[in-house]
GROMACS .gro file of C-alpha atoms in nm:
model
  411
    1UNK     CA    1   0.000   0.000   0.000
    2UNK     CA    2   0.163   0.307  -0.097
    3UNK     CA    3   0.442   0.244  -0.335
    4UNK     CA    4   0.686   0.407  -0.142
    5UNK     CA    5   0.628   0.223   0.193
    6UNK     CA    6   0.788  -0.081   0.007
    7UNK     CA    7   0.965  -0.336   0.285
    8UNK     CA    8   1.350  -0.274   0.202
    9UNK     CA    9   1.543  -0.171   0.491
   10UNK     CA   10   1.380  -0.289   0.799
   11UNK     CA   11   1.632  -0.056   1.034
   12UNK     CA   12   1.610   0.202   1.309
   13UNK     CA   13   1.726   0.550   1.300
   14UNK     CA   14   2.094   0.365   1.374
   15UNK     CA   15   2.057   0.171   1.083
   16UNK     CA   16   2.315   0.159   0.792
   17UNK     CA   17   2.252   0.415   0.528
   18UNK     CA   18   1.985   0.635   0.741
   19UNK     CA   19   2.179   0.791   1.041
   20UNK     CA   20   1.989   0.978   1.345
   21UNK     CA   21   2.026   1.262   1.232
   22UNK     CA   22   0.518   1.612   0.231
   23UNK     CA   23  -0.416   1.435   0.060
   24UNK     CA   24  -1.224   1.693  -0.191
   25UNK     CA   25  -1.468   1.978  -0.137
   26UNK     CA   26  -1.610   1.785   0.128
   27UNK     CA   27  -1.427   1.775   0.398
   28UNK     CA   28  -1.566   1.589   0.670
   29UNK     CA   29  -1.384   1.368   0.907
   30UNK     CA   30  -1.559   1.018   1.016
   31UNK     CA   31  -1.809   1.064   1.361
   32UNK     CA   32  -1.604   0.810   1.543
   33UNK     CA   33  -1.540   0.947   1.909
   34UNK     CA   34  -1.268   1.148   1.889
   35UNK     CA   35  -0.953   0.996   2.116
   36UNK     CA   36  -0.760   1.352   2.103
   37UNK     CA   37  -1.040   1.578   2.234
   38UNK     CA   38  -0.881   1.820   2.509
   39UNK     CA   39  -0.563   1.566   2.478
   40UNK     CA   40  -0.438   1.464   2.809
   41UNK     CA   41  -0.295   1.154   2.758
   42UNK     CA   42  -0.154   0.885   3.066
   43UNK     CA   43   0.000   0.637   3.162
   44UNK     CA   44  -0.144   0.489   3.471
   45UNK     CA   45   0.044   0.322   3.777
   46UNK     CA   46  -0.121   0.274   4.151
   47UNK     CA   47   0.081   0.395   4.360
   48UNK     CA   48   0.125   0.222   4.722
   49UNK     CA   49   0.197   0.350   5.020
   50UNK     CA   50   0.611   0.289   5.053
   51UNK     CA   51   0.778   0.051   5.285
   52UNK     CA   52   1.148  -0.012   5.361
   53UNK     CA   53   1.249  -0.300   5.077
   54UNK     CA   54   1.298  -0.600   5.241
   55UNK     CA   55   1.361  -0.819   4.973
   56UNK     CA   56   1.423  -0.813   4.559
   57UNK     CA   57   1.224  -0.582   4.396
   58UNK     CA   58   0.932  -0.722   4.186
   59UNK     CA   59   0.883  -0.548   3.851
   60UNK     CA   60   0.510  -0.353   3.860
   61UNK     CA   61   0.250  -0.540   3.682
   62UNK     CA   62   0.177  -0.201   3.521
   63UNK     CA   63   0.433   0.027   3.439
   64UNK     CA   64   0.332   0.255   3.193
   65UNK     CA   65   0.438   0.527   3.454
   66UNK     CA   66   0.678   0.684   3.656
   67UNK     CA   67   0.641   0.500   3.979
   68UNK     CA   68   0.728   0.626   4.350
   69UNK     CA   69   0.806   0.253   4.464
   70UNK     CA   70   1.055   0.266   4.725
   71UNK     CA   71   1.381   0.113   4.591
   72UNK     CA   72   1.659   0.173   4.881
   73UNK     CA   73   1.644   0.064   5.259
   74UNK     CA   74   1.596   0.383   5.378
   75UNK     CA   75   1.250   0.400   5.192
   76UNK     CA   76   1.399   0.691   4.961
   77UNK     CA   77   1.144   0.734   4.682
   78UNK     CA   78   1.317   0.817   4.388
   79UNK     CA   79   0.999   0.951   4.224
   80UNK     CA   80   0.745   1.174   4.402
   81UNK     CA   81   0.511   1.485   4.327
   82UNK     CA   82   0.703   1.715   4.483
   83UNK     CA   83   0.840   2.020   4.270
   84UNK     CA   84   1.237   1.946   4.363
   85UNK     CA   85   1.445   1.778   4.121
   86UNK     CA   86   1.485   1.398   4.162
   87UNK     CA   87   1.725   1.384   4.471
   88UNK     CA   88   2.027   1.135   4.391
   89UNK     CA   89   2.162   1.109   4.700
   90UNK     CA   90   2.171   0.767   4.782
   91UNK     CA   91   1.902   0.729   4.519
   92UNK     CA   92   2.073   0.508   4.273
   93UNK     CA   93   2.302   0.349   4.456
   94UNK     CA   94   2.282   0.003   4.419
   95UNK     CA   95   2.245  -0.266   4.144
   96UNK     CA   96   1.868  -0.346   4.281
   97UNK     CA   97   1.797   0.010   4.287
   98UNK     CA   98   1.900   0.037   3.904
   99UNK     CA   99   1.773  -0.308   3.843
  100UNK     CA  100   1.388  -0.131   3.943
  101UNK     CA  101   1.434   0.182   3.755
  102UNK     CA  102   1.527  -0.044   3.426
  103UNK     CA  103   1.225  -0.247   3.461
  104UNK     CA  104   1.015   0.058   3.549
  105UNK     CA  105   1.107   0.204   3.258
  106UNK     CA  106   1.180  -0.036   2.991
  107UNK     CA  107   0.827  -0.103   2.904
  108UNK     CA  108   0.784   0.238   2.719
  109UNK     CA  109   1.119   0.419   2.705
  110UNK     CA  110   1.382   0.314   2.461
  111UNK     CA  111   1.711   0.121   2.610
  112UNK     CA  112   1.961   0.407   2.525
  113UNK     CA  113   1.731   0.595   2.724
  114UNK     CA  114   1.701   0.394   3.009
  115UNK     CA  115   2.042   0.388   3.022
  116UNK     CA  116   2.088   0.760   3.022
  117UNK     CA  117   1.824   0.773   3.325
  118UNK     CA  118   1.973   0.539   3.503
  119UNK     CA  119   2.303   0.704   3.466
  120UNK     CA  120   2.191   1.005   3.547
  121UNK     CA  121   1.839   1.041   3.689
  122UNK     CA  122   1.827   1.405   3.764
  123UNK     CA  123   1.749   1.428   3.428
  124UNK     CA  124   1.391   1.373   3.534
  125UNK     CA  125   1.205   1.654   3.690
  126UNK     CA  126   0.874   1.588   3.914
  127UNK     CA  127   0.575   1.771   3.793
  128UNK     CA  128   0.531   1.938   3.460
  129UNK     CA  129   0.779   2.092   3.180
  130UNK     CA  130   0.762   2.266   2.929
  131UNK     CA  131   0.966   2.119   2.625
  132UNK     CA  132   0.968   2.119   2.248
  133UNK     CA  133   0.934   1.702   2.167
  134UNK     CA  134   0.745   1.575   1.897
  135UNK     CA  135   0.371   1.396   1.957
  136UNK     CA  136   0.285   1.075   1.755
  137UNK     CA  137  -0.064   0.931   1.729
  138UNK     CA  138  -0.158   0.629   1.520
  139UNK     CA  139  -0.546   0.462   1.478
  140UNK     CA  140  -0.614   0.165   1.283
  141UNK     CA  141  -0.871   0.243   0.987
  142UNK     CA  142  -1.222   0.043   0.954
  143UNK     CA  143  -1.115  -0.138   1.308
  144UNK     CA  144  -1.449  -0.159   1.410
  145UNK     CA  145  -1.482  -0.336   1.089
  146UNK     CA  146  -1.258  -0.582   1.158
  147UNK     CA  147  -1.338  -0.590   1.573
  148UNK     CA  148  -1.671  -0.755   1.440
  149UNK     CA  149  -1.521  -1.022   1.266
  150UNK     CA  150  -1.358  -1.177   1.447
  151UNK     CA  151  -1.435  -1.335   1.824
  152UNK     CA  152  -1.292  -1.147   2.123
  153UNK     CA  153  -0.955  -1.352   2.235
  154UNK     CA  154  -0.866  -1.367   1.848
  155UNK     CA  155  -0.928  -0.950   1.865
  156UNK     CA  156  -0.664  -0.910   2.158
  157UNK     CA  157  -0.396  -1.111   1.994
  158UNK     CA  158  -0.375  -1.008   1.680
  159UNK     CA  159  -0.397  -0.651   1.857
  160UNK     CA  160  -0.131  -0.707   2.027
  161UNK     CA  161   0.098  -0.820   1.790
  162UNK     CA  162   0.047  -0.538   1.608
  163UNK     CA  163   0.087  -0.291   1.918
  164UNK     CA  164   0.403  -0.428   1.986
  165UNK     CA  165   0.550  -0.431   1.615
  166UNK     CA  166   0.522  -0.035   1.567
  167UNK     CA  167   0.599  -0.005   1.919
  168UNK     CA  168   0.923  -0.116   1.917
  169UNK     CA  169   0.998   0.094   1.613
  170UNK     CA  170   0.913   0.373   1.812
  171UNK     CA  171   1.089   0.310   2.117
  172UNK     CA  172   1.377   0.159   1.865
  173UNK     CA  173   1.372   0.520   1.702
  174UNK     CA  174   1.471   0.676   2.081
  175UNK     CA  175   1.034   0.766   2.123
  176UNK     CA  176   0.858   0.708   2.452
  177UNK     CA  177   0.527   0.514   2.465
  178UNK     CA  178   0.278   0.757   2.641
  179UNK     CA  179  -0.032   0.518   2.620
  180UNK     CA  180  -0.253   0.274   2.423
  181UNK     CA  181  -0.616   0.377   2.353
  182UNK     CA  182  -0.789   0.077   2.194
  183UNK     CA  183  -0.561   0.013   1.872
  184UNK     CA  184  -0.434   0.368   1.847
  185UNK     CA  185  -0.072   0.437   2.006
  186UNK     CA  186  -0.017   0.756   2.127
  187UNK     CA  187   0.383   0.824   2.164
  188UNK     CA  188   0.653   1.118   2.183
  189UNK     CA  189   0.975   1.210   2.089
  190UNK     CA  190   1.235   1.367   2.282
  191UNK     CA  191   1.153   1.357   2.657
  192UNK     CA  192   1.245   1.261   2.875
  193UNK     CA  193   1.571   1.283   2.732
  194UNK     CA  194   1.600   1.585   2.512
  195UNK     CA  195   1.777   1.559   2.145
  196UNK     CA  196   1.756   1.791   1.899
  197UNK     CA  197   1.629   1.576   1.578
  198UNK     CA  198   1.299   1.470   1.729
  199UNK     CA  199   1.095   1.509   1.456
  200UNK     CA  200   1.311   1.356   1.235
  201UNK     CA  201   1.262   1.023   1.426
  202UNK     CA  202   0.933   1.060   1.435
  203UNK     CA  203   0.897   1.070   1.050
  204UNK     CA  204   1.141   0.757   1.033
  205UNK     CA  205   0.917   0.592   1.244
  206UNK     CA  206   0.627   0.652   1.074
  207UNK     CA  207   0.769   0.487   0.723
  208UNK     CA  208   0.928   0.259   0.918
  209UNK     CA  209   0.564   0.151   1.072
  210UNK     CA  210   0.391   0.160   0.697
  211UNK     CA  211   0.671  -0.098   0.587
  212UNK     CA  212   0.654  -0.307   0.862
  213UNK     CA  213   0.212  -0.305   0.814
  214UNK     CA  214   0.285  -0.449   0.518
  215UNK     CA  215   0.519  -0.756   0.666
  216UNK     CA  216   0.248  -0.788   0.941
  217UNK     CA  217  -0.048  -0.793   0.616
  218UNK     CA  218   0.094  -1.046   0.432
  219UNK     CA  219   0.182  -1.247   0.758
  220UNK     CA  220  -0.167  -1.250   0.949
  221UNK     CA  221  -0.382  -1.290   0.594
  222UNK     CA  222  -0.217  -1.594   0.511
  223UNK     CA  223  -0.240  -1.737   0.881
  224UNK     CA  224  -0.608  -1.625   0.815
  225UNK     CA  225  -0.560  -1.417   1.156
  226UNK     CA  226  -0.760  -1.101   1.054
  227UNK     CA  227  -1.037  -1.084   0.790
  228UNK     CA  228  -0.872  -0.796   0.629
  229UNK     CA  229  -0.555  -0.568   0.621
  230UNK     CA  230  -0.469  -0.351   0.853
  231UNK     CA  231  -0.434   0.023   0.703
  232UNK     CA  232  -0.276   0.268   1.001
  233UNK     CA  233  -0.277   0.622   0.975
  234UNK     CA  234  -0.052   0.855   1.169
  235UNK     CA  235  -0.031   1.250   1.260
  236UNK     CA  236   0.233   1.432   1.368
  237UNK     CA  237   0.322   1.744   1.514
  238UNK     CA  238   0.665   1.947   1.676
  239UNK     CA  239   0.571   2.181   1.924
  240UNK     CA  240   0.634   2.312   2.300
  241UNK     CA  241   0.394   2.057   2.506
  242UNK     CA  242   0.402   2.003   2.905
  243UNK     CA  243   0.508   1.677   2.991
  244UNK     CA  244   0.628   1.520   3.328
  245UNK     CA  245   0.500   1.348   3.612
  246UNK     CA  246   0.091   1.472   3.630
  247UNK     CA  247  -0.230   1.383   3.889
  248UNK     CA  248  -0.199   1.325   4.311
  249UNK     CA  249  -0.038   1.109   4.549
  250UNK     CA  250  -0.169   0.802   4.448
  251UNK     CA  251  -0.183   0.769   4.096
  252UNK     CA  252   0.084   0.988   3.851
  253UNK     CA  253   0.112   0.959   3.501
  254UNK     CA  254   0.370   1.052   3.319
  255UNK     CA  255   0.213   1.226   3.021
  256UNK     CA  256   0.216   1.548   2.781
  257UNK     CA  257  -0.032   1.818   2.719
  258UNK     CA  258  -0.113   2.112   2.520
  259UNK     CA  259  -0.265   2.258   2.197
  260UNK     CA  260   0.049   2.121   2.046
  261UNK     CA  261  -0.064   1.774   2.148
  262UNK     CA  262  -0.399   1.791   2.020
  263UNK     CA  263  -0.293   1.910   1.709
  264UNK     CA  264  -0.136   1.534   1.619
  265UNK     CA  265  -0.413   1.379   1.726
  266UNK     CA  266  -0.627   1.615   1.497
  267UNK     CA  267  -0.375   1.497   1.198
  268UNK     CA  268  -0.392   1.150   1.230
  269UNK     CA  269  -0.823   1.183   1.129
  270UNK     CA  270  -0.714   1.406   0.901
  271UNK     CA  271  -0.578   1.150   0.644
  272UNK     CA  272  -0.886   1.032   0.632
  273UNK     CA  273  -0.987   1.335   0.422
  274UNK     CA  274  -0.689   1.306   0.160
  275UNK     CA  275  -0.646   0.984   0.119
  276UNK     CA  276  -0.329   0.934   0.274
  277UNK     CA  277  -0.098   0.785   0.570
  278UNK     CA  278   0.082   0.990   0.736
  279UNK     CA  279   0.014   1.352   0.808
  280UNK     CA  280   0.215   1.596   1.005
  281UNK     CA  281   0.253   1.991   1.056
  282UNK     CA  282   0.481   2.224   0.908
  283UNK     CA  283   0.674   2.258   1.224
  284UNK     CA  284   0.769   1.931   1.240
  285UNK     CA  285   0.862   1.901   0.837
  286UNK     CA  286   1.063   2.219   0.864
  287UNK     CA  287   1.250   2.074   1.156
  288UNK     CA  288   1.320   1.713   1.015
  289UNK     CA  289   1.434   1.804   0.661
  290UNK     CA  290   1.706   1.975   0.805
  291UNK     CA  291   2.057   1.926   0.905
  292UNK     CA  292   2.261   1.586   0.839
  293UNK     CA  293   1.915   1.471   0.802
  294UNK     CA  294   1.819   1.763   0.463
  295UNK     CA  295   1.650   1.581   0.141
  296UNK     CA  296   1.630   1.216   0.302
  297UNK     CA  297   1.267   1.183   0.349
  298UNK     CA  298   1.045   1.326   0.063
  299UNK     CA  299   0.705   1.513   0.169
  300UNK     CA  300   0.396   1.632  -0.060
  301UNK     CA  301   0.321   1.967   0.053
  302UNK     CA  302  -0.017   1.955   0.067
  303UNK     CA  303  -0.343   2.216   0.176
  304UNK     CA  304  -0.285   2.500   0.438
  305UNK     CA  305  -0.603   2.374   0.722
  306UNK     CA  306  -0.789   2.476   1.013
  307UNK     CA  307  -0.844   2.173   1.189
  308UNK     CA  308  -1.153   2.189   1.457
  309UNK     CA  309  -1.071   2.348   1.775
  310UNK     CA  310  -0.738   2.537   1.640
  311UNK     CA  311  -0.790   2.836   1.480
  312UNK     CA  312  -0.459   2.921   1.278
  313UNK     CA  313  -0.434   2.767   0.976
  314UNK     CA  314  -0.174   2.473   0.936
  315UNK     CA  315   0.016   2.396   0.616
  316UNK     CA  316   0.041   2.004   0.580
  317UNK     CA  317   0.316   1.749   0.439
  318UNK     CA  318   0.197   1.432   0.339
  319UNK     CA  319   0.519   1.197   0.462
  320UNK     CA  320   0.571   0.949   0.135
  321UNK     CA  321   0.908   0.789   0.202
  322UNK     CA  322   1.290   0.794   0.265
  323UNK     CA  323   1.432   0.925  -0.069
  324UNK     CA  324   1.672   0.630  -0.082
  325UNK     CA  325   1.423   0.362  -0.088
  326UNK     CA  326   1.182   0.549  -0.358
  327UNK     CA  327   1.134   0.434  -0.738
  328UNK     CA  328   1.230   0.724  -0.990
  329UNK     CA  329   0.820   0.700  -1.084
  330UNK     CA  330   0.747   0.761  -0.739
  331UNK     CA  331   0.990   1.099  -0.666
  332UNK     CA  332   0.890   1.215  -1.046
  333UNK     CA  333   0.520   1.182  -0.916
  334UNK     CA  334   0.544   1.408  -0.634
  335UNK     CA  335   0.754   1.660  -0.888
  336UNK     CA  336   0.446   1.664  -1.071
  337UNK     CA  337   0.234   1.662  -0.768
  338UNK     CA  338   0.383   2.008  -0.651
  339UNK     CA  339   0.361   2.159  -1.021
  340UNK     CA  340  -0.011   2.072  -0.986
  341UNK     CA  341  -0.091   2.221  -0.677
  342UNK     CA  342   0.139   2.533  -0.701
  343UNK     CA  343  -0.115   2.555  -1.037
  344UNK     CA  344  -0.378   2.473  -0.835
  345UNK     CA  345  -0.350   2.772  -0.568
  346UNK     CA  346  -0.274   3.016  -0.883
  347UNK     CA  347  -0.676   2.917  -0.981
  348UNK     CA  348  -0.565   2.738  -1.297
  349UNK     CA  349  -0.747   2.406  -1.207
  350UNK     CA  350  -0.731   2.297  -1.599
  351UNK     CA  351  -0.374   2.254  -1.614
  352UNK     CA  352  -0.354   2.162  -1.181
  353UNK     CA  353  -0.562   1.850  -1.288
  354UNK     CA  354  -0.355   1.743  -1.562
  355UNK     CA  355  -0.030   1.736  -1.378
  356UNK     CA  356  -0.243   1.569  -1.058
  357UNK     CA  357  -0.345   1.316  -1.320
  358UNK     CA  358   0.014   1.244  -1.452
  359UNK     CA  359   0.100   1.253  -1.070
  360UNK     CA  360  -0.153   0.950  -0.939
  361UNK     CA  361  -0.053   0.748  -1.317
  362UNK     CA  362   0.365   0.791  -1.224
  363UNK     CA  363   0.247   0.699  -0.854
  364UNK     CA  364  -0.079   0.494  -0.805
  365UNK     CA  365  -0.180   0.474  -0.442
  366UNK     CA  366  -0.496   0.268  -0.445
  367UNK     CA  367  -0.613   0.047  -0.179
  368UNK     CA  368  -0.899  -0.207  -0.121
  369UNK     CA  369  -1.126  -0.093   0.101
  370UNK     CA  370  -1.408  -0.262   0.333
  371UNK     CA  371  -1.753  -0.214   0.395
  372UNK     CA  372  -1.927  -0.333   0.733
  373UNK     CA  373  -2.148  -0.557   0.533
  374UNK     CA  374  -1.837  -0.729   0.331
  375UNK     CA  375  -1.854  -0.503   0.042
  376UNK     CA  376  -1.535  -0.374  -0.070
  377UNK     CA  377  -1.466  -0.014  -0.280
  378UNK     CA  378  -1.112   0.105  -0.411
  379UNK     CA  379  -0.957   0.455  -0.283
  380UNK     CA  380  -0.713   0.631  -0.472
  381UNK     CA  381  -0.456   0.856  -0.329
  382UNK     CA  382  -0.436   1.234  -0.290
  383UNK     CA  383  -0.334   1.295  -0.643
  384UNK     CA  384  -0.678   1.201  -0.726
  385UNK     CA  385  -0.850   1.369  -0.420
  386UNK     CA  386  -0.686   1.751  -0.608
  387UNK     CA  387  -0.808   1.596  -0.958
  388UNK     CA  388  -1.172   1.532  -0.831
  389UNK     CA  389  -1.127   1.883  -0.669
  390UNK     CA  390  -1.038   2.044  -0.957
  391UNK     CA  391  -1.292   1.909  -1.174
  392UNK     CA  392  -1.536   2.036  -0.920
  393UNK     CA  393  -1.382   2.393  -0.925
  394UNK     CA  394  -1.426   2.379  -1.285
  395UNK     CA  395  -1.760   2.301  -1.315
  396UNK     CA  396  -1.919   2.490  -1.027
  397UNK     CA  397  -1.652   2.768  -0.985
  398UNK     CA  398  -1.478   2.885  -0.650
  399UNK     CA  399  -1.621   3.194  -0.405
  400UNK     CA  400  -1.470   3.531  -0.513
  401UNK     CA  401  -1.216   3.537  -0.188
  402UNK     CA  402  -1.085   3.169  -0.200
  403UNK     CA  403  -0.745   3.149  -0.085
  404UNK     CA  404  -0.718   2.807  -0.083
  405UNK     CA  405  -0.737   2.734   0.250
  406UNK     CA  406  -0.969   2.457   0.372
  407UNK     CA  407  -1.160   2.449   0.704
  408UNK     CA  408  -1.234   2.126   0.817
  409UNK     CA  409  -1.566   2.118   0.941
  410UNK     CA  410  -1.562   1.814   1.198
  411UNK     CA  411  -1.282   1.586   1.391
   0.00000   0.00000   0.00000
């Protein structure tokens, strides 16, 4: 699915050959209960009252959170909600003590990461902070579809097979699991370590996901696992967001927050109106095609949006692929993809369309797609979402003060 997402180079942002270091009239997004409304995302852990340790510690059942377990004799809690910095004296001072911390945290933070924290942990900070990361947020489409067709224990495994493949490309990429929300992954880059090319691994790990869908497709149809394939789409978006340690004594989170956050969320149901994969914000293009990392992924620029809830308009990329990996078809169709729309916002929709049309024959994008009742209807990409737009344009005309930008009109 996709052309570009084609299964060649299954590595992580370490990998060999990519270091660390752009989707019609009516634009209405799907009714499904919106996950991102008033975003505050967690990662829950019940928090006991702390005793001296008297023996080995046992890893949490649950931890999806920062936990204020007690992990030294003299019932030092290396976590708490207080506003200090973590306290290291004495905090870390024993193989158990970092044995705890690497179990605490190995279930959603990366190992280079735990690492780092272990080394060092007053690189956490109780309570909130302000930081520029990157938010990720991925959501199966049609999964009620496919929830129905299958009994209830065959539902949870195959969901969580799939959880944990784009998972561990995310924490793989240096990302931190923030939660799971039914089959949608919510995720960030860059806390709580900070790095400067944040957005860049979130992009990786977006194509990395796509190819690795595919694997995962071809795998679970041929076990006859799942009735259908599994399409995920993914928003993303660079911004300053609060995240830290959040809610009371007994029970903390460790979570992010802010307009910034909800603004991924919005761009992950926002594919649903072009036709394509993986959206993300012009903040977080701007920062990962930069650098080392300059002309390695190629993006379709694509509308300028207000999304519901956020006023200012948003100029998207459509994320296609890592530039290495790409067919010469495929990077001549997005060419011809820009030519179109740069025609397209001058108000010359004859010519927009033909270069959209040349675009979606270099670069076909179509996908099967599946009714509730069994039914199945092809989708074509965003090249022909612009052509069907400008056909309409033609025909019907545009008001006298279009600009070009579009307002989408519900989540």
């Amino acid at each position: 699915v996709g052309g570009a997402f084609v299964v060649k180079n299954m590595q992580g942002a370490g990998g060999t050959g990519e270091t660390m270091g752009a989707a019609g009239p009516s634009l209405t997004v799907d009714n499904r209960t919106d996950k991102s409304s008033n975003v505050q995302t967690t990662q829950s852990l019940n928090v006991e009252e702390t005793k001296p340790a008297t023996s080995e510690v046992t890893t949490p059942t649950e931890v999806n959170a920062v936990s204020q377990e007690v992990v030294s004799v003299e019932s030092s809690t290396l976590l708490s909600t207080a506003e200090d910095p973590i306290s290291t004296t004495n905090a870390v001072n024993s193989e158990k003590d970092k044995s705890f911390l690497r179990s605490a945290f190995s279930t959603y933070l990366s190992a280079e990461v735990v690492n780092e924290i272990v080394s060092d942990p007053k690189k956490l900070t109780l309570g909130g902070e302000e930081k520029n990361i990157t938010a990720i947020f991925t959501d199966v489409r049609g999964f009620s579809t496919i929830s129905e067709k299958v009994t209830p224990s065959q539902l949870v495994s195959f969901l969580n097979r799939y959880l944990t493949l784009l998972s561990d490309i995310i924490l793989e990429n240096r990302g931190t699991i923030d939660k799971y929300e039914g089959d949608a992954i919510i995720g960030f880059f860059g806390a709580p370590i900070s790095y400067d090319y944040h957005a860049w691994t979130a992009c990786l790990s977006a194509i990395r996901m796509k190819q690795a869908e595919l694997e995962f497709n071809a795998e679970m149809l041929a076990a006859d696992v799942i009735p259908m394939p599994v399409y995920t789409r993914i928003g993303i978006n660079t911004g300053n967001m609060v995240v830290g340690n959040m809610g009371t004594d007994k029970k903390m989170n460790y979570t992010m927050m802010g307009n910034d956050v909800n603004l991924a969320a919005r761009l992950e149901g926002v594919n649903k109106v072009y036709h394509t994969w993986i959206l993300v914000s012009e903040s977080t293009w701007l920062a990962a095609d930069s650098g080392e990392n300059k002309g390695k992924i190629v993006a379709r620029r694509m509308d300028k949006v207000r999304v519901v809830g956020i006023n200012k308009p948003v100029q998207l990329y459509n994320i296609v692929g890592l530039r290495s990996e790409m067919s010469e078809n495929e990077l001549k169709s997005v060419d011809y993809f820009h030519q179109g729309l740069d025609r397209y916002l001058q108000r010359d929709f004859v010519n927009a369309k033909k270069y959209f049309d040349k675009a979606d024959e270099l670069f076909p994008e179509t996908v099967t797609c599946y009714n509730r009742d069994g039914s199945t209807y092809k989708e074509d990409g965003p090249a022909s979402v612009f052509s069907a737009r400008c056909t309409k344009n033609i025909t019907e005309g545009i008001p006298p003060n279009w600009d070009g930008v579009v307002n989408l009109v519900s989540k």
